[in-house]
Tab-separated table of C-alpha atoms and ligand atoms in Angstrom:
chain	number	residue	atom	x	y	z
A	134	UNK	CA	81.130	138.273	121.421
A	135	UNK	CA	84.398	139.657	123.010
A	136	UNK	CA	87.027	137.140	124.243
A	137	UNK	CA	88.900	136.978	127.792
A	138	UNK	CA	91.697	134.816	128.588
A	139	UNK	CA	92.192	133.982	131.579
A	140	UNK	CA	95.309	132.209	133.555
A	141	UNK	CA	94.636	130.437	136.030
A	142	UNK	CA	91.164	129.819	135.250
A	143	UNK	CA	90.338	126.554	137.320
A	144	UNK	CA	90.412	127.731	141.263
A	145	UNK	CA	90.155	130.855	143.074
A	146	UNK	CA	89.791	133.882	141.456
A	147	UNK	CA	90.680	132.706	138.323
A	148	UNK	CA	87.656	130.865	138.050
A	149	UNK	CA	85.509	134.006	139.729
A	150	UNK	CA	86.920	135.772	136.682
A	151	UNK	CA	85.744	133.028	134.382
A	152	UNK	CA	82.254	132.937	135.841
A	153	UNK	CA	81.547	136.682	136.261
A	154	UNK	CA	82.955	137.212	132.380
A	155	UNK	CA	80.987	134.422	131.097
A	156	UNK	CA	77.869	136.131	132.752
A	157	UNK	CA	78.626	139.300	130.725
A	158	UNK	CA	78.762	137.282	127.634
A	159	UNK	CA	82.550	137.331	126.622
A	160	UNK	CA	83.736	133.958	124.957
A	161	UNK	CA	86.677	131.952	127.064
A	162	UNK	CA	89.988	130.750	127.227
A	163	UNK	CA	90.829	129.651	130.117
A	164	UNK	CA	94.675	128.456	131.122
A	165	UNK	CA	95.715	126.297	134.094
A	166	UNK	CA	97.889	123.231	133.685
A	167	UNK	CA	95.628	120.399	134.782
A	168	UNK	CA	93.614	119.694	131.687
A	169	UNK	CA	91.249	117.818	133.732
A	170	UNK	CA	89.927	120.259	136.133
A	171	UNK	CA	90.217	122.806	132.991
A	172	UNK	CA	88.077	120.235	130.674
A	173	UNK	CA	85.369	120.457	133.792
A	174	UNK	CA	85.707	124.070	134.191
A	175	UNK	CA	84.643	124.573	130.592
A	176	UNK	CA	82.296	122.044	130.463
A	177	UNK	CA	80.065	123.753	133.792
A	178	UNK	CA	80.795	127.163	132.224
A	179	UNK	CA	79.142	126.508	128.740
A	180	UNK	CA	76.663	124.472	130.364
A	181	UNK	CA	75.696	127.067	132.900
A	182	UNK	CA	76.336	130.794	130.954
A	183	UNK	CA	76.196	129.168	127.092
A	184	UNK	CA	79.543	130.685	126.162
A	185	UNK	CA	82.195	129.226	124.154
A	186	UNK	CA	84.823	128.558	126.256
A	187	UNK	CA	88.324	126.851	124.396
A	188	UNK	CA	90.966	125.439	127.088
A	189	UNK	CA	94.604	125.933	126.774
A	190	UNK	CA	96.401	123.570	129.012
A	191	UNK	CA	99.572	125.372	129.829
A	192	UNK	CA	102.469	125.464	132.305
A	193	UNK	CA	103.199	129.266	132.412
A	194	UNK	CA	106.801	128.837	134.094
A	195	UNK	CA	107.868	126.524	131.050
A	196	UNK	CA	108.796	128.469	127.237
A	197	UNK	CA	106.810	125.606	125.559
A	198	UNK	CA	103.745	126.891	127.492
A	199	UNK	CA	104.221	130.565	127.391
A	200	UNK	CA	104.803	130.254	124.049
A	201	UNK	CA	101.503	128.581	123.368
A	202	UNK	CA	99.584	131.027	125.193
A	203	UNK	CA	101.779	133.974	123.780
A	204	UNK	CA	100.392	132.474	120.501
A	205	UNK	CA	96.779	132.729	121.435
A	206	UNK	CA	96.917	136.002	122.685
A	207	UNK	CA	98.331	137.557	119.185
A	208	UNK	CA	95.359	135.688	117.579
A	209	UNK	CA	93.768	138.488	119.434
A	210	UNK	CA	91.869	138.578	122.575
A	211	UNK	CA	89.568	141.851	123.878
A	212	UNK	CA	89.942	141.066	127.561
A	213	UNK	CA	93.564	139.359	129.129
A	214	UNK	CA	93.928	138.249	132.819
A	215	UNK	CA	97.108	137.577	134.041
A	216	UNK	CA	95.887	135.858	137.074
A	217	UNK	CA	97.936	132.819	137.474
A	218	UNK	CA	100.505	132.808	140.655
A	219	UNK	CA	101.269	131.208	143.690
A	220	UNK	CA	103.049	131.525	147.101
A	221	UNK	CA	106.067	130.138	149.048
A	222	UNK	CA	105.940	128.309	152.206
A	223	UNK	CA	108.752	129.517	153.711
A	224	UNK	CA	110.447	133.320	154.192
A	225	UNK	CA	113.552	134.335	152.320
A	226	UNK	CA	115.981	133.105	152.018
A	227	UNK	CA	115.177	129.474	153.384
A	228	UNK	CA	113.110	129.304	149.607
A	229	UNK	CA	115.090	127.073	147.562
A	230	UNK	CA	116.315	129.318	144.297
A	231	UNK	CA	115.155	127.644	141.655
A	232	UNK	CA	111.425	128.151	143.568
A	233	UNK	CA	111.847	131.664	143.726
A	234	UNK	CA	112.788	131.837	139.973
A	235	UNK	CA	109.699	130.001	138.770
A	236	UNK	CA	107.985	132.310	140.905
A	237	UNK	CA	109.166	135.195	138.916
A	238	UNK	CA	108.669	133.826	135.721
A	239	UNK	CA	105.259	133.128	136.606
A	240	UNK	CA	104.393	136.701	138.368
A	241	UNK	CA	106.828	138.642	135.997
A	242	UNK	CA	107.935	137.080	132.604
A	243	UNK	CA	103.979	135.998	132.124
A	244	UNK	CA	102.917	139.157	132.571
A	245	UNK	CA	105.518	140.852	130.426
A	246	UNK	CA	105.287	138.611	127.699
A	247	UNK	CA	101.825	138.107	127.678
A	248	UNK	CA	101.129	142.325	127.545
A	249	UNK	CA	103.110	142.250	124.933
A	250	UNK	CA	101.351	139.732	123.023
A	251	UNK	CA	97.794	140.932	123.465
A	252	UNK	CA	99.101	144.769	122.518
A	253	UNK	CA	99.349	145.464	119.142
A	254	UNK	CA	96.168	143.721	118.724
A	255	UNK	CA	94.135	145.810	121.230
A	256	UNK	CA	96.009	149.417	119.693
A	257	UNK	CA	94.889	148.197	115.812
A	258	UNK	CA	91.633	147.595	116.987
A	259	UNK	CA	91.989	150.716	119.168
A	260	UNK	CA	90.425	149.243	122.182
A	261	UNK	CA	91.257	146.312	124.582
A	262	UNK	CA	91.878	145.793	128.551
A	263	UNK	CA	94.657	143.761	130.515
A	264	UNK	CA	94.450	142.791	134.467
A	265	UNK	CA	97.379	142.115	135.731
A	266	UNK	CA	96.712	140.636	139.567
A	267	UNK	CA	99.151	141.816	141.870
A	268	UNK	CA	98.568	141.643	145.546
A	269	UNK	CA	98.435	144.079	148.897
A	270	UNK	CA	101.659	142.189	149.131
A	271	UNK	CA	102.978	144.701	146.854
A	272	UNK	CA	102.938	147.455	149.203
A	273	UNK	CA	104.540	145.585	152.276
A	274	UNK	CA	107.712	143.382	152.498
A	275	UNK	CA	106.794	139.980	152.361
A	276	UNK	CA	109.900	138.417	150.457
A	277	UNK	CA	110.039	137.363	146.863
A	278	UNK	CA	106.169	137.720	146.429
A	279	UNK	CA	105.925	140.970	147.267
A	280	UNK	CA	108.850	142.169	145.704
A	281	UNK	CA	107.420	139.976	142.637
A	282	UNK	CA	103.751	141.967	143.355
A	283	UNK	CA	105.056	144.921	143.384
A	284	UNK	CA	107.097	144.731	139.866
A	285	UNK	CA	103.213	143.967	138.612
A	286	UNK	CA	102.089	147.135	139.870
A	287	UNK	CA	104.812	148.995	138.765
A	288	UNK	CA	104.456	147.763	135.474
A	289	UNK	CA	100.915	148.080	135.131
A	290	UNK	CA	101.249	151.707	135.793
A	291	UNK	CA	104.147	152.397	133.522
A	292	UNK	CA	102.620	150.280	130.762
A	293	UNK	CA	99.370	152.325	130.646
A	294	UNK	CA	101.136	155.716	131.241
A	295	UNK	CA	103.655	154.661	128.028
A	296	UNK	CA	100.173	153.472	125.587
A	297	UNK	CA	98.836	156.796	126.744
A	298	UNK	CA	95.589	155.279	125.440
A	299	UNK	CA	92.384	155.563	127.182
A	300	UNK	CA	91.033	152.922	125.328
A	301	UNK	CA	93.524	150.341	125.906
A	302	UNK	CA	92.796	149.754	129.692
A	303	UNK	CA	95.835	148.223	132.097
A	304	UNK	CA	95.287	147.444	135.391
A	305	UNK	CA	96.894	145.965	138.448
A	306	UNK	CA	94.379	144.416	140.691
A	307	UNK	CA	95.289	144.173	144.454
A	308	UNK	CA	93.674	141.396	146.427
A	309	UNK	CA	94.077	140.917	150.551
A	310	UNK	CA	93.793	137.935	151.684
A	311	UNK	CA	91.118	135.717	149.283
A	312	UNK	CA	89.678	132.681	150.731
A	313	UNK	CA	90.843	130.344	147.522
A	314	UNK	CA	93.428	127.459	147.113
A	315	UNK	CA	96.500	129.494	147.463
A	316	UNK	CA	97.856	128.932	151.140
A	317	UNK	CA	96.924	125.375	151.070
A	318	UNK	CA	99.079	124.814	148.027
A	319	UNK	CA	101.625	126.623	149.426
A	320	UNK	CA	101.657	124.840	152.722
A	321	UNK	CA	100.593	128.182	154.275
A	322	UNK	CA	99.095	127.763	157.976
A	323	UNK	CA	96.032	130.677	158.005
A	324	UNK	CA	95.332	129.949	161.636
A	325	UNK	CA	96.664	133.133	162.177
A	326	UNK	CA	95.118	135.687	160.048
A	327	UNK	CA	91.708	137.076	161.472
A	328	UNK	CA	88.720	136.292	160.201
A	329	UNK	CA	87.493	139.871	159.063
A	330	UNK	CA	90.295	139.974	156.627
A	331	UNK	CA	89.554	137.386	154.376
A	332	UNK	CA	87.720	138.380	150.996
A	333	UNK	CA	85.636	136.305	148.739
A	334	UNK	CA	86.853	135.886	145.415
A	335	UNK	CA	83.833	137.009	143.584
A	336	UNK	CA	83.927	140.023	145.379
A	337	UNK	CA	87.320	140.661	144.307
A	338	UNK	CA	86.500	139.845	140.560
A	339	UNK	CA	83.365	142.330	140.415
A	340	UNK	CA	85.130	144.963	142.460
A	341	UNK	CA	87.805	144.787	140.364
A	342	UNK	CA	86.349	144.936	137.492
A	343	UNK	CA	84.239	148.058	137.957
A	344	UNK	CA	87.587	149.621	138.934
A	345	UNK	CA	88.672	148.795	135.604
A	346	UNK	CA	85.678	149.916	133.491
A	347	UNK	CA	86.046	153.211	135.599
A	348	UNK	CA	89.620	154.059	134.075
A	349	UNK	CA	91.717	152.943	137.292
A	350	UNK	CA	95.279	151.512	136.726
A	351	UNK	CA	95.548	149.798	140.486
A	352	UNK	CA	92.731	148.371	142.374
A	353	UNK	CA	92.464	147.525	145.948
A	354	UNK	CA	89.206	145.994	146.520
A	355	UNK	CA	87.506	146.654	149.401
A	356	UNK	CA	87.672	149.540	152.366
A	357	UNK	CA	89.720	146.850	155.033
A	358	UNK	CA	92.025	146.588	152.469
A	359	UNK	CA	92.348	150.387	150.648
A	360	UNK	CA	92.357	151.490	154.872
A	361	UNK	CA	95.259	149.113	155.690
A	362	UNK	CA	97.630	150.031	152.370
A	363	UNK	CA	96.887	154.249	153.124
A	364	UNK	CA	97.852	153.230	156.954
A	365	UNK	CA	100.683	151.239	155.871
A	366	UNK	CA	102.213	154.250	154.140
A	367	UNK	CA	101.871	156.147	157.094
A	368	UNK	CA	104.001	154.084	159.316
A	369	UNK	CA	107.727	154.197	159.641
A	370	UNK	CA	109.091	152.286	156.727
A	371	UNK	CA	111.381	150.183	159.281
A	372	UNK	CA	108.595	149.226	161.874
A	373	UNK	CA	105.935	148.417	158.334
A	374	UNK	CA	108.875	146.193	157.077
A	375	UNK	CA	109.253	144.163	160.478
A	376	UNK	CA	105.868	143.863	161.446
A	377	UNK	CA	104.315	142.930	157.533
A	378	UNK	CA	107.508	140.374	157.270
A	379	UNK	CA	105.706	138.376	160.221
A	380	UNK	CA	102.036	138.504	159.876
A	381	UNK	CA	100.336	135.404	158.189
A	382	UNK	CA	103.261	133.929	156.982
B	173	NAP	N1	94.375	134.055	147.584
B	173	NAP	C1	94.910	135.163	148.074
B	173	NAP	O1	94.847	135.452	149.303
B	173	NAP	C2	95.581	136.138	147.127
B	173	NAP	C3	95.809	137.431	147.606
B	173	NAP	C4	96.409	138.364	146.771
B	173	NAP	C5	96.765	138.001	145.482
B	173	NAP	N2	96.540	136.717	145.048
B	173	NAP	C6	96.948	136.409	143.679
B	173	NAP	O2	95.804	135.991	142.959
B	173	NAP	C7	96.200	135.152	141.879
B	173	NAP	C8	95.327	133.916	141.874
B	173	NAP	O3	95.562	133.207	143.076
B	173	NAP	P1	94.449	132.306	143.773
B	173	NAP	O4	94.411	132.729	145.190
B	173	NAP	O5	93.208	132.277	142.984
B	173	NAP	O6	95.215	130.880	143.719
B	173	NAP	P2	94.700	129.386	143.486
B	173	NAP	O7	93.330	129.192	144.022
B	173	NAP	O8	95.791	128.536	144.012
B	173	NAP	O9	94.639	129.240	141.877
B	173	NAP	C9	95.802	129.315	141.117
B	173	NAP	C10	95.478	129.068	139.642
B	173	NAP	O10	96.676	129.265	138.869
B	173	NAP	C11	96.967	128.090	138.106
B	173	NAP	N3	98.425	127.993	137.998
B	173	NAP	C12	99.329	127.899	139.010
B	173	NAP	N4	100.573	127.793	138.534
B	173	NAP	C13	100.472	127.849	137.183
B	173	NAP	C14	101.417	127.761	136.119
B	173	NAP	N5	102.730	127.575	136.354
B	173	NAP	N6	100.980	127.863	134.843
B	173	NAP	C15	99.646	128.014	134.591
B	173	NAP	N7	98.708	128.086	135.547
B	173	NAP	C16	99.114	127.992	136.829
B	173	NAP	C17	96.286	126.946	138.879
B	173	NAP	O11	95.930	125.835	138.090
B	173	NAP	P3	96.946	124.568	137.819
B	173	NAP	O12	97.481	124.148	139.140
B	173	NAP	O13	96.110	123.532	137.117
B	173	NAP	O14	98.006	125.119	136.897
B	173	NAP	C18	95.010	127.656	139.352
B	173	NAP	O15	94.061	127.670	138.304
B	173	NAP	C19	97.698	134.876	142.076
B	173	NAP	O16	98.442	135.701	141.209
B	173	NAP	C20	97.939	135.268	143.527
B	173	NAP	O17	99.270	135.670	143.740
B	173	NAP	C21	95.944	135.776	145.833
């Protein structure tokens, strides 16, 4: 059976991940840092899908944890999703700095170091995929989580043009706005943000995942969303910046 990890297994898309990979069979190990809620998570996924599913409580912002999980991923995993993140209440530069750095280290060093764990493994055994989840963020200006966002799609590209391998698949997955437990634990207020733009997290997962079985190295699920990043190119850089610094923050 192949194995995923997944960060930020227990809520939101993290969990869709979890449930749509256990459905196709693949073996789990799923990351979070509440070992509760990641004990229960395993527990309903083996009972439901009959997978083996390990937990690795983790905190990915801490060397301790990255290390562990850095450790797990060289013992070799097929399918790696770099899921875990979070938001800021708050615009820049009102975010206190040591926030903002735990926010990179969670949306950047993760990712690095985790790719880099999980690759030689996946180029011996000459095949292998990585999601990296980014955000529409990462094509507007939204402070230190887009600018965070858009590093991930950067590097997702530039990581699968450098492996040059077909068979090693990297992929930055783009999500609008998901209905999951992100802008309540950022103190978010949604009031604002229409209705027709919210996504549901399984849809995300299963778009996302076709994307990457069909070769693609970003993914913006759905039409709202691929509409609103080709009209947001098409707008004066200035006027984008102003108006997607203000909407839904
Ligand atoms: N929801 C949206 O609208 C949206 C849109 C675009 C992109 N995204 C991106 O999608 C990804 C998943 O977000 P979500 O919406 O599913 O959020 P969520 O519902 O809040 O889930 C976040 C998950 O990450 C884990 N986590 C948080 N900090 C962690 C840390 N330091 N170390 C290890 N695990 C950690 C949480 O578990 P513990 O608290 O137990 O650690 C939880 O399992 C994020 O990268 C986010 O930026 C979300």
């Amino acid at each position: 059976m192949p194995t995923a990890l997944i960060t930020g297994a227990t809520a939101g898309l993290g969990a869709a991940f979890a449930r749509r990979l256990a459905a196709e069979a693949f073996s789990l190990v799923l990351v979070a840092r509440d070992e509760a809620r990641l004990a229960e998570s395993a527990g309903q996924l083996k009972l439901r899908y009959g997978v083996d599913v390990e937990t690795l409580p983790a905190d990915l912002t801490t060397d301790e944890g990255l290390a562990a999980v850095e450790a797990r991923v060289r013992q070799g995993v097929d399918l790696l999703v770099n899921n875990a993140g979070f938001g800021h209440h708050g615009r820049f530069p009102d975010v206190p700095a040591a926030d903002e750095v735990r926010m990179l280290k969670l949306h950047c060093e993760a990712v690095l170091r985790l790719t880099l764990a999980a690759l030689p493994g996946m180029r011996e055994r000459e095949r292998g995929a990585i999601v990296n989840v980014a955000s529409v963020a990462a094509f507007f200006s939204r402070g230190t989580y887009s600018a965070s966002k858009a590093w991930v799609v950067n590097f997702s590209e530039s990581a699968a043009a450098d492996i040059g391998d077909p068979r090693i698949k990297i992929m930055a997955l783009c999500p609008g706005f998901v209905r999951t437990e992100f802008h309540q634990r950022a103190g978010m207020d949604t009031a604002g943000i229409p209705g027709f733009l919210w996504l549901k997290a399984d849809d995300v997962v299963r778009e996302g995942l076709r994307d990457l079985a069909l070769g693609k190295r970003v993914s913006v699920p759905d039409v709202r969303y691929k509409t609103i990043v080709a009209l947001g190119r098409l707008v004066p850089r200035g006027l984008q910046h102003y108006v997607s610094s203000r909407i839904g923050r």
